[in-house]
């Protein structure tokens, strides 16, 4: 009977050891499962937030101002009181260097300025769509123009300082800054 009892105890101890091993395995599996579920929740939350921020946003204003890291105005885009709309880009000194605009009559233009802020080149279309290109001297006078004022009548003009220059290509509104 003693032998039977010892065998029973040995079997019981072996069974308990096996149960302890299984419990340790289950605990490890639970920790891994908890980590995986936490990661899934984190990724799902991030995807939901990214989905909310990627929806189109509308920002409306009559003027947008671009500032450099030093706080200086480097450009502006806006609508002028007369209805013209324009984009004005400046250099680090605050001088206008490029403007892109559309006048109230619908004529678009692109203007380039020298470091002193003087208009030096213009590419424009009139309100009826005739194109023109102008080059200006250091005083702002139109000296060379290439345009097509009427069907099949292109024009090329060179004006020296002694002669009076041809008419300006167009009056160009500037974007506000």
Short mmCIF file of N, CA and C in Angstrom, two decimals:
data_model
loop_
_atom_site.label_atom_id
_atom_site.label_comp_id
_atom_site.label_asym_id
_atom_site.label_seq_id
_atom_site.Cartn_x
_atom_site.Cartn_y
_atom_site.Cartn_z
N UNK A 1 0.81 -1.17 0.00
CA UNK A 1 0.00 0.00 0.00
C UNK A 1 0.87 1.26 0.00
N UNK A 2 1.98 1.17 0.66
CA UNK A 2 2.91 2.28 0.70
C UNK A 2 3.42 2.57 -0.70
N UNK A 3 3.66 1.56 -1.45
CA UNK A 3 4.14 1.72 -2.80
C UNK A 3 3.08 2.39 -3.67
N UNK A 4 1.89 2.02 -3.51
CA UNK A 4 0.78 2.57 -4.26
C UNK A 4 0.60 4.05 -3.94
N UNK A 5 0.80 4.40 -2.71
CA UNK A 5 0.68 5.78 -2.27
C UNK A 5 1.82 6.63 -2.82
N UNK A 6 3.01 6.06 -2.85
CA UNK A 6 4.15 6.78 -3.39
C UNK A 6 3.98 7.00 -4.89
N UNK A 7 3.46 6.00 -5.58
CA UNK A 7 3.21 6.15 -7.00
C UNK A 7 2.16 7.22 -7.25
N UNK A 8 1.15 7.23 -6.42
CA UNK A 8 0.08 8.21 -6.51
C UNK A 8 0.62 9.63 -6.28
N UNK A 9 1.50 9.78 -5.31
CA UNK A 9 2.09 11.09 -5.02
C UNK A 9 3.00 11.52 -6.18
N UNK A 10 3.79 10.61 -6.70
CA UNK A 10 4.68 10.92 -7.81
C UNK A 10 3.87 11.33 -9.03
N UNK A 11 2.77 10.63 -9.31
CA UNK A 11 1.91 10.98 -10.43
C UNK A 11 1.28 12.35 -10.21
N UNK A 12 0.88 12.61 -8.97
CA UNK A 12 0.27 13.90 -8.63
C UNK A 12 1.28 15.03 -8.79
N UNK A 13 2.52 14.82 -8.34
CA UNK A 13 3.57 15.83 -8.48
C UNK A 13 3.86 16.06 -9.95
N UNK A 14 3.95 14.98 -10.73
CA UNK A 14 4.19 15.11 -12.16
C UNK A 14 3.04 15.86 -12.84
N UNK A 15 1.84 15.57 -12.44
CA UNK A 15 0.67 16.25 -12.99
C UNK A 15 0.69 17.74 -12.63
N UNK A 16 1.05 18.07 -11.41
CA UNK A 16 1.13 19.47 -10.98
C UNK A 16 2.22 20.21 -11.76
N UNK A 17 3.37 19.56 -11.98
CA UNK A 17 4.43 20.19 -12.75
C UNK A 17 3.97 20.47 -14.18
N UNK A 18 3.25 19.49 -14.76
CA UNK A 18 2.75 19.68 -16.11
C UNK A 18 1.75 20.84 -16.17
N UNK A 19 0.89 20.94 -15.15
CA UNK A 19 -0.08 22.04 -15.08
C UNK A 19 0.62 23.39 -14.92
N UNK A 20 1.69 23.44 -14.13
CA UNK A 20 2.44 24.68 -13.95
C UNK A 20 3.10 25.11 -15.27
N UNK A 21 3.64 24.14 -16.01
CA UNK A 21 4.24 24.48 -17.31
C UNK A 21 3.18 25.03 -18.27
N UNK A 22 2.04 24.38 -18.31
CA UNK A 22 0.96 24.85 -19.19
C UNK A 22 0.48 26.24 -18.77
N UNK A 23 0.40 26.50 -17.46
CA UNK A 23 -0.02 27.81 -16.99
C UNK A 23 1.01 28.88 -17.40
N UNK A 24 2.29 28.57 -17.29
CA UNK A 24 3.34 29.52 -17.69
C UNK A 24 3.24 29.80 -19.20
N UNK A 25 2.98 28.73 -20.02
CA UNK A 25 2.81 28.93 -21.46
C UNK A 25 1.61 29.82 -21.75
N UNK A 26 0.51 29.58 -21.05
CA UNK A 26 -0.70 30.40 -21.25
C UNK A 26 -0.45 31.86 -20.87
N UNK A 27 0.30 32.09 -19.81
CA UNK A 27 0.62 33.46 -19.41
C UNK A 27 1.46 34.17 -20.48
N UNK A 28 2.46 33.46 -21.03
CA UNK A 28 3.26 34.04 -22.11
C UNK A 28 2.39 34.35 -23.33
N UNK A 29 1.53 33.43 -23.69
CA UNK A 29 0.64 33.62 -24.83
C UNK A 29 -0.29 34.81 -24.59
N UNK A 30 -0.81 34.95 -23.38
CA UNK A 30 -1.68 36.09 -23.05
C UNK A 30 -0.94 37.41 -23.16
N UNK A 31 0.32 37.45 -22.69
CA UNK A 31 1.10 38.69 -22.81
C UNK A 31 1.32 39.05 -24.28
N UNK A 32 1.69 38.05 -25.11
CA UNK A 32 1.88 38.30 -26.54
C UNK A 32 0.58 38.77 -27.19
N UNK A 33 -0.51 38.11 -26.86
CA UNK A 33 -1.81 38.47 -27.42
C UNK A 33 -2.19 39.89 -27.00
N UNK A 34 -1.92 40.25 -25.76
CA UNK A 34 -2.20 41.60 -25.28
C UNK A 34 -1.38 42.64 -26.04
N UNK A 35 -0.11 42.33 -26.30
CA UNK A 35 0.75 43.24 -27.07
C UNK A 35 0.24 43.40 -28.50
N UNK A 36 -0.15 42.30 -29.13
CA UNK A 36 -0.65 42.35 -30.50
C UNK A 36 -1.95 43.15 -30.56
N UNK A 37 -2.86 42.91 -29.63
CA UNK A 37 -4.13 43.64 -29.61
C UNK A 37 -3.88 45.12 -29.37
N UNK A 38 -2.96 45.46 -28.48
CA UNK A 38 -2.61 46.87 -28.23
C UNK A 38 -2.06 47.53 -29.49
N UNK A 39 -1.19 46.82 -30.22
CA UNK A 39 -0.63 47.37 -31.45
C UNK A 39 -1.72 47.56 -32.50
N UNK A 40 -2.65 46.62 -32.60
CA UNK A 40 -3.75 46.73 -33.56
C UNK A 40 -4.62 47.93 -33.22
N UNK A 41 -4.92 48.12 -31.94
CA UNK A 41 -5.73 49.27 -31.53
C UNK A 41 -5.00 50.58 -31.84
N UNK A 42 -3.69 50.62 -31.59
CA UNK A 42 -2.90 51.82 -31.87
C UNK A 42 -2.88 52.14 -33.36
N UNK A 43 -2.64 51.13 -34.19
CA UNK A 43 -2.61 51.34 -35.64
C UNK A 43 -3.99 51.76 -36.15
N UNK A 44 -5.04 51.12 -35.66
CA UNK A 44 -6.39 51.48 -36.08
C UNK A 44 -6.71 52.92 -35.70
N UNK A 45 -6.35 53.32 -34.50
CA UNK A 45 -6.57 54.70 -34.08
C UNK A 45 -5.81 55.69 -34.95
N UNK A 46 -4.56 55.36 -35.27
CA UNK A 46 -3.76 56.24 -36.13
C UNK A 46 -4.39 56.34 -37.52
N UNK A 47 -4.84 55.22 -38.07
CA UNK A 47 -5.48 55.25 -39.39
C UNK A 47 -6.76 56.07 -39.38
N UNK A 48 -7.53 55.96 -38.32
CA UNK A 48 -8.76 56.76 -38.22
C UNK A 48 -8.41 58.25 -38.17
N UNK A 49 -7.41 58.62 -37.38
CA UNK A 49 -7.01 60.02 -37.30
C UNK A 49 -6.44 60.51 -38.62
N UNK A 50 -5.64 59.69 -39.29
CA UNK A 50 -5.09 60.09 -40.59
C UNK A 50 -6.20 60.25 -41.61
N UNK A 51 -7.19 59.40 -41.56
CA UNK A 51 -8.31 59.51 -42.47
C UNK A 51 -9.09 60.79 -42.26
N UNK A 52 -9.18 61.24 -41.02
CA UNK A 52 -9.90 62.47 -40.74
C UNK A 52 -9.12 63.69 -41.22
N UNK A 53 -7.80 63.66 -41.13
CA UNK A 53 -7.02 64.83 -41.53
C UNK A 53 -6.77 64.87 -43.04
N UNK A 54 -6.97 63.75 -43.75
CA UNK A 54 -6.71 63.77 -45.18
C UNK A 54 -7.93 64.22 -45.99
N UNK A 55 -9.04 64.47 -45.34
CA UNK A 55 -10.21 64.96 -46.06
C UNK A 55 -9.93 66.38 -46.52
N UNK A 56 -10.46 66.74 -47.70
CA UNK A 56 -10.21 68.09 -48.21
C UNK A 56 -10.67 69.17 -47.23
N UNK A 57 -9.83 70.17 -47.09
CA UNK A 57 -10.14 71.30 -46.22
C UNK A 57 -10.24 72.54 -47.08
N UNK A 58 -11.08 73.46 -46.72
CA UNK A 58 -11.23 74.71 -47.45
C UNK A 58 -10.78 75.84 -46.56
N UNK A 59 -9.95 76.69 -47.12
CA UNK A 59 -9.49 77.87 -46.42
C UNK A 59 -9.79 79.05 -47.32
N UNK A 60 -10.57 79.99 -46.84
CA UNK A 60 -10.99 81.11 -47.66
C UNK A 60 -10.52 82.43 -47.06
N UNK A 61 -10.10 83.33 -47.94
CA UNK A 61 -9.67 84.66 -47.51
C UNK A 61 -9.58 85.55 -48.74
N UNK A 62 -9.52 86.86 -48.52
CA UNK A 62 -9.30 87.78 -49.63
C UNK A 62 -7.81 88.05 -49.81
N UNK A 63 -7.00 87.64 -48.84
CA UNK A 63 -5.56 87.83 -48.95
C UNK A 63 -4.82 86.77 -48.14
N UNK A 64 -3.74 86.25 -48.71
CA UNK A 64 -2.84 85.34 -48.03
C UNK A 64 -1.46 85.98 -48.06
N UNK A 65 -0.76 85.97 -46.94
CA UNK A 65 0.56 86.58 -46.85
C UNK A 65 1.56 85.50 -46.51
N UNK A 66 2.68 85.47 -47.24
CA UNK A 66 3.77 84.53 -46.98
C UNK A 66 4.87 85.27 -46.22
N UNK A 67 5.29 84.72 -45.10
CA UNK A 67 6.35 85.32 -44.30
C UNK A 67 7.51 84.35 -44.18
N UNK A 68 8.72 84.91 -44.19
CA UNK A 68 9.91 84.10 -43.98
C UNK A 68 10.07 83.78 -42.51
N UNK A 69 11.06 82.97 -42.18
CA UNK A 69 11.29 82.61 -40.78
C UNK A 69 11.66 83.83 -39.94
N UNK A 70 12.11 84.90 -40.59
CA UNK A 70 12.45 86.14 -39.88
C UNK A 70 11.23 87.05 -39.68
N UNK A 71 10.07 86.63 -40.18
CA UNK A 71 8.84 87.41 -40.01
C UNK A 71 8.59 88.41 -41.13
N UNK A 72 9.53 88.55 -42.06
CA UNK A 72 9.36 89.51 -43.15
C UNK A 72 8.43 88.95 -44.21
N UNK A 73 7.64 89.84 -44.82
CA UNK A 73 6.74 89.43 -45.88
C UNK A 73 7.57 89.07 -47.11
N UNK A 74 7.35 87.87 -47.65
CA UNK A 74 8.06 87.40 -48.84
C UNK A 74 7.13 87.24 -50.03
N UNK A 75 5.83 87.34 -49.79
CA UNK A 75 4.89 87.23 -50.89
C UNK A 75 3.48 87.40 -50.39
N UNK A 76 2.58 87.64 -51.35
CA UNK A 76 1.18 87.78 -51.00
C UNK A 76 0.34 87.37 -52.19
N UNK A 77 -0.84 86.89 -51.89
CA UNK A 77 -1.81 86.58 -52.91
C UNK A 77 -3.12 87.16 -52.43
N UNK A 78 -3.78 87.91 -53.31
CA UNK A 78 -5.00 88.52 -52.85
C UNK A 78 -5.85 89.08 -53.96
N UNK A 79 -7.02 89.57 -53.55
CA UNK A 79 -7.96 90.21 -54.44
C UNK A 79 -7.96 91.69 -54.10
N UNK A 80 -7.72 92.53 -55.12
CA UNK A 80 -7.69 93.97 -54.92
C UNK A 80 -9.12 94.53 -54.95
N UNK A 81 -9.33 95.73 -54.42
CA UNK A 81 -10.68 96.32 -54.39
C UNK A 81 -11.35 96.42 -55.76
N UNK A 82 -10.55 96.58 -56.82
CA UNK A 82 -11.15 96.69 -58.17
C UNK A 82 -11.49 95.33 -58.78
N UNK A 83 -11.21 94.23 -58.06
CA UNK A 83 -11.53 92.90 -58.55
C UNK A 83 -10.37 92.14 -59.15
N UNK A 84 -9.24 92.81 -59.33
CA UNK A 84 -8.05 92.13 -59.85
C UNK A 84 -7.55 91.15 -58.80
N UNK A 85 -6.96 90.07 -59.26
CA UNK A 85 -6.37 89.09 -58.35
C UNK A 85 -4.91 88.94 -58.72
N UNK A 86 -4.05 88.81 -57.71
CA UNK A 86 -2.63 88.74 -58.02
C UNK A 86 -1.82 87.98 -57.00
N UNK A 87 -0.64 87.58 -57.46
CA UNK A 87 0.36 86.92 -56.63
C UNK A 87 1.62 87.75 -56.75
N UNK A 88 2.20 88.13 -55.62
CA UNK A 88 3.37 88.99 -55.58
C UNK A 88 4.45 88.28 -54.77
N UNK A 89 5.63 88.06 -55.37
CA UNK A 89 6.75 87.42 -54.67
C UNK A 89 7.90 88.41 -54.56
N UNK A 90 8.50 88.49 -53.37
CA UNK A 90 9.56 89.45 -53.12
C UNK A 90 10.87 88.73 -52.77
N UNK A 91 11.98 89.49 -52.88
CA UNK A 91 13.28 88.94 -52.49
C UNK A 91 13.48 89.14 -50.99
N UNK A 92 14.65 88.76 -50.49
CA UNK A 92 14.92 88.86 -49.05
C UNK A 92 14.95 90.30 -48.56
N UNK A 93 15.16 91.27 -49.48
CA UNK A 93 15.18 92.69 -49.10
C UNK A 93 13.79 93.31 -49.12
N UNK A 94 12.78 92.54 -49.55
CA UNK A 94 11.42 93.06 -49.59
C UNK A 94 11.03 93.67 -50.92
N UNK A 95 11.92 93.60 -51.93
CA UNK A 95 11.61 94.14 -53.26
C UNK A 95 10.77 93.14 -54.04
N UNK A 96 9.73 93.65 -54.70
CA UNK A 96 8.93 92.81 -55.58
C UNK A 96 9.81 92.34 -56.73
N UNK A 97 9.78 91.03 -57.01
CA UNK A 97 10.57 90.47 -58.10
C UNK A 97 9.69 89.83 -59.17
N UNK A 98 8.55 89.27 -58.78
CA UNK A 98 7.64 88.64 -59.74
C UNK A 98 6.21 88.92 -59.31
N UNK A 99 5.36 89.27 -60.30
CA UNK A 99 3.92 89.33 -60.04
C UNK A 99 3.22 88.53 -61.12
N UNK A 100 2.17 87.88 -60.72
CA UNK A 100 1.29 87.14 -61.62
C UNK A 100 -0.11 87.63 -61.28
N UNK A 101 -0.82 88.15 -62.28
CA UNK A 101 -2.12 88.73 -61.95
C UNK A 101 -3.12 88.58 -63.08
N UNK A 102 -4.38 88.79 -62.71
CA UNK A 102 -5.48 88.83 -63.67
C UNK A 102 -6.29 90.08 -63.35
N UNK A 103 -6.40 90.96 -64.34
CA UNK A 103 -7.13 92.22 -64.15
C UNK A 103 -8.63 91.96 -64.14
N UNK A 104 -9.42 92.95 -63.68
CA UNK A 104 -10.88 92.77 -63.66
C UNK A 104 -11.46 92.44 -65.04
N UNK A 105 -10.83 92.91 -66.13
CA UNK A 105 -11.35 92.60 -67.47
C UNK A 105 -10.93 91.22 -67.95
N UNK A 106 -10.18 90.47 -67.12
CA UNK A 106 -9.78 89.10 -67.46
C UNK A 106 -8.42 88.97 -68.09
N UNK A 107 -7.71 90.07 -68.31
CA UNK A 107 -6.39 89.97 -68.96
C UNK A 107 -5.33 89.54 -67.94
N UNK A 108 -4.63 88.43 -68.24
CA UNK A 108 -3.59 87.94 -67.34
C UNK A 108 -2.23 88.52 -67.68
N UNK A 109 -1.34 88.53 -66.71
CA UNK A 109 0.02 89.02 -66.97
C UNK A 109 1.02 88.45 -65.98
N UNK A 110 2.25 88.38 -66.44
CA UNK A 110 3.37 87.93 -65.63
C UNK A 110 4.46 88.98 -65.78
N UNK A 111 4.90 89.56 -64.66
CA UNK A 111 5.87 90.65 -64.67
C UNK A 111 7.10 90.27 -63.86
N UNK A 112 8.27 90.73 -64.35
CA UNK A 112 9.54 90.50 -63.68
C UNK A 112 10.19 91.84 -63.36
N UNK A 113 10.77 91.94 -62.17
CA UNK A 113 11.35 93.19 -61.67
C UNK A 113 12.82 93.00 -61.34
N UNK A 114 13.59 94.09 -61.45
CA UNK A 114 15.00 94.04 -61.09
C UNK A 114 15.15 94.20 -59.57
N UNK A 115 16.38 94.12 -59.04
CA UNK A 115 16.58 94.22 -57.59
C UNK A 115 16.14 95.55 -56.98
N UNK A 116 16.00 96.59 -57.80
CA UNK A 116 15.54 97.89 -57.29
C UNK A 116 14.02 98.01 -57.35
N UNK A 117 13.34 96.97 -57.83
CA UNK A 117 11.88 96.99 -57.89
C UNK A 117 11.32 97.60 -59.16
N UNK A 118 12.17 97.81 -60.17
CA UNK A 118 11.72 98.39 -61.45
C UNK A 118 11.24 97.28 -62.36
N UNK A 119 10.12 97.51 -63.05
CA UNK A 119 9.58 96.57 -64.02
C UNK A 119 10.57 96.43 -65.17
N UNK A 120 10.94 95.18 -65.50
CA UNK A 120 11.91 94.95 -66.58
C UNK A 120 11.37 94.07 -67.69
N UNK A 121 10.37 93.23 -67.43
CA UNK A 121 9.80 92.38 -68.48
C UNK A 121 8.36 92.04 -68.14
N UNK A 122 7.53 91.99 -69.19
CA UNK A 122 6.11 91.67 -69.03
C UNK A 122 5.69 90.69 -70.13
N UNK A 123 4.91 89.72 -69.75
CA UNK A 123 4.26 88.81 -70.68
C UNK A 123 2.78 88.91 -70.35
N UNK A 124 1.96 89.30 -71.33
CA UNK A 124 0.56 89.58 -71.03
C UNK A 124 -0.35 89.22 -72.19
N UNK A 125 -1.63 89.08 -71.87
CA UNK A 125 -2.69 88.95 -72.86
C UNK A 125 -3.67 90.07 -72.62
N UNK A 126 -4.18 90.67 -73.71
CA UNK A 126 -5.20 91.71 -73.54
C UNK A 126 -6.53 91.05 -73.18
N UNK A 127 -7.53 91.86 -72.91
CA UNK A 127 -8.83 91.33 -72.54
C UNK A 127 -9.47 90.54 -73.69
N UNK A 128 -9.05 90.79 -74.93
CA UNK A 128 -9.59 90.02 -76.06
C UNK A 128 -8.67 88.88 -76.47
N UNK A 129 -7.54 88.71 -75.76
CA UNK A 129 -6.67 87.57 -75.98
C UNK A 129 -5.45 87.80 -76.84
N UNK A 130 -5.18 89.05 -77.22
CA UNK A 130 -3.97 89.29 -78.02
C UNK A 130 -2.75 89.29 -77.11
N UNK A 131 -1.70 88.56 -77.51
CA UNK A 131 -0.51 88.43 -76.66
C UNK A 131 0.47 89.57 -76.85
N UNK A 132 1.26 89.81 -75.81
CA UNK A 132 2.30 90.81 -75.89
C UNK A 132 3.44 90.49 -74.94
N UNK A 133 4.63 90.90 -75.33
CA UNK A 133 5.83 90.71 -74.53
C UNK A 133 6.59 92.02 -74.55
N UNK A 134 6.96 92.54 -73.40
CA UNK A 134 7.66 93.81 -73.34
C UNK A 134 8.91 93.74 -72.49
N UNK A 135 9.94 94.48 -72.93
CA UNK A 135 11.18 94.61 -72.18
C UNK A 135 11.37 96.09 -71.85
N UNK A 136 11.69 96.39 -70.60
CA UNK A 136 11.79 97.76 -70.12
C UNK A 136 13.22 98.08 -69.73
N UNK A 137 13.59 99.37 -69.85
CA UNK A 137 14.92 99.79 -69.43
C UNK A 137 14.94 100.03 -67.92
N UNK A 138 16.11 100.48 -67.42
CA UNK A 138 16.27 100.68 -65.97
C UNK A 138 15.38 101.78 -65.40
N UNK A 139 14.83 102.63 -66.25
CA UNK A 139 13.94 103.70 -65.77
C UNK A 139 12.47 103.28 -65.82
N UNK A 140 12.21 102.08 -66.35
CA UNK A 140 10.84 101.61 -66.44
C UNK A 140 10.15 101.92 -67.74
N UNK A 141 10.90 102.45 -68.73
CA UNK A 141 10.33 102.77 -70.04
C UNK A 141 10.34 101.54 -70.94
N UNK A 142 9.24 101.30 -71.65
CA UNK A 142 9.15 100.19 -72.58
C UNK A 142 10.09 100.45 -73.75
N UNK A 143 11.04 99.52 -73.99
CA UNK A 143 12.03 99.69 -75.05
C UNK A 143 11.89 98.68 -76.17
N UNK A 144 11.40 97.50 -75.87
CA UNK A 144 11.20 96.48 -76.89
C UNK A 144 9.87 95.80 -76.63
N UNK A 145 9.08 95.67 -77.69
CA UNK A 145 7.81 94.96 -77.53
C UNK A 145 7.58 94.03 -78.71
N UNK A 146 6.98 92.94 -78.44
CA UNK A 146 6.60 91.96 -79.44
C UNK A 146 5.14 91.66 -79.16
N UNK A 147 4.28 91.91 -80.13
CA UNK A 147 2.87 91.67 -79.90
C UNK A 147 2.16 91.33 -81.19
N UNK A 148 0.93 90.87 -81.02
CA UNK A 148 0.08 90.55 -82.16
C UNK A 148 -1.23 91.32 -81.94
N UNK A 149 -1.24 92.60 -82.33
CA UNK A 149 -2.41 93.43 -82.04
C UNK A 149 -3.64 93.10 -82.88
N UNK A 150 -3.47 92.49 -84.03
CA UNK A 150 -4.61 92.11 -84.88
C UNK A 150 -4.25 90.84 -85.63
N UNK A 151 -5.24 90.20 -86.22
CA UNK A 151 -5.03 88.95 -86.94
C UNK A 151 -4.00 89.16 -88.05
N UNK A 152 -3.02 88.28 -88.10
CA UNK A 152 -1.96 88.29 -89.11
C UNK A 152 -1.15 89.58 -89.18
N UNK A 153 -1.08 90.35 -88.08
CA UNK A 153 -0.26 91.56 -88.07
C UNK A 153 0.61 91.60 -86.83
N UNK A 154 1.62 90.72 -86.78
CA UNK A 154 2.50 90.76 -85.61
C UNK A 154 3.32 92.05 -85.62
N UNK A 155 3.68 92.48 -84.43
CA UNK A 155 4.47 93.70 -84.33
C UNK A 155 5.71 93.49 -83.48
N UNK A 156 6.78 94.12 -83.90
CA UNK A 156 8.03 94.10 -83.14
C UNK A 156 8.52 95.54 -83.13
N UNK A 157 8.70 96.10 -81.95
CA UNK A 157 9.11 97.50 -81.85
C UNK A 157 10.33 97.63 -80.96
N UNK A 158 11.26 98.48 -81.41
CA UNK A 158 12.43 98.85 -80.61
C UNK A 158 12.38 100.35 -80.45
N UNK A 159 12.53 100.82 -79.23
CA UNK A 159 12.47 102.25 -78.99
C UNK A 159 13.75 102.68 -78.29
N UNK A 160 14.42 103.71 -78.86
CA UNK A 160 15.62 104.20 -78.18
C UNK A 160 15.22 105.28 -77.17
N UNK A 161 16.16 105.75 -76.42
CA UNK A 161 15.86 106.72 -75.37
C UNK A 161 15.42 108.07 -75.91
N UNK A 162 15.75 108.36 -77.16
CA UNK A 162 15.40 109.66 -77.74
C UNK A 162 13.94 109.69 -78.21
N UNK A 163 13.44 108.55 -78.64
CA UNK A 163 12.07 108.50 -79.17
C UNK A 163 11.08 108.27 -78.04
N UNK A 164 9.85 108.66 -78.26
CA UNK A 164 8.84 108.36 -77.25
C UNK A 164 8.42 106.91 -77.41
N UNK A 165 8.33 106.17 -76.31
CA UNK A 165 8.04 104.74 -76.40
C UNK A 165 6.59 104.50 -76.82
N UNK A 166 6.34 103.32 -77.43
CA UNK A 166 4.96 102.97 -77.75
C UNK A 166 4.17 102.81 -76.46
N UNK A 167 2.88 102.68 -76.57
CA UNK A 167 2.03 102.54 -75.38
C UNK A 167 2.42 101.35 -74.52
N UNK A 168 2.14 101.45 -73.25
CA UNK A 168 2.44 100.35 -72.34
C UNK A 168 1.62 99.13 -72.75
N UNK A 169 2.14 97.95 -72.47
CA UNK A 169 1.42 96.72 -72.82
C UNK A 169 0.08 96.66 -72.10
N UNK A 170 0.06 97.06 -70.88
CA UNK A 170 -1.18 97.10 -70.10
C UNK A 170 -0.86 97.65 -68.73
N UNK A 171 -1.85 98.13 -68.05
CA UNK A 171 -1.64 98.55 -66.66
C UNK A 171 -1.77 97.31 -65.81
N UNK A 172 -0.74 97.01 -65.03
CA UNK A 172 -0.69 95.76 -64.29
C UNK A 172 -0.96 96.03 -62.82
N UNK A 173 -2.04 95.48 -62.27
CA UNK A 173 -2.25 95.64 -60.83
C UNK A 173 -1.27 94.77 -60.05
N UNK A 174 -0.92 95.17 -58.91
CA UNK A 174 0.01 94.41 -58.08
C UNK A 174 -0.74 93.78 -56.93
N UNK A 175 -0.32 92.57 -56.57
CA UNK A 175 -0.92 91.90 -55.42
C UNK A 175 -0.59 92.69 -54.16
N UNK A 176 -1.52 92.82 -53.24
CA UNK A 176 -1.28 93.62 -52.04
C UNK A 176 -0.30 92.94 -51.09
N UNK A 177 0.57 93.74 -50.47
CA UNK A 177 1.42 93.25 -49.36
C UNK A 177 1.51 94.32 -48.31
#
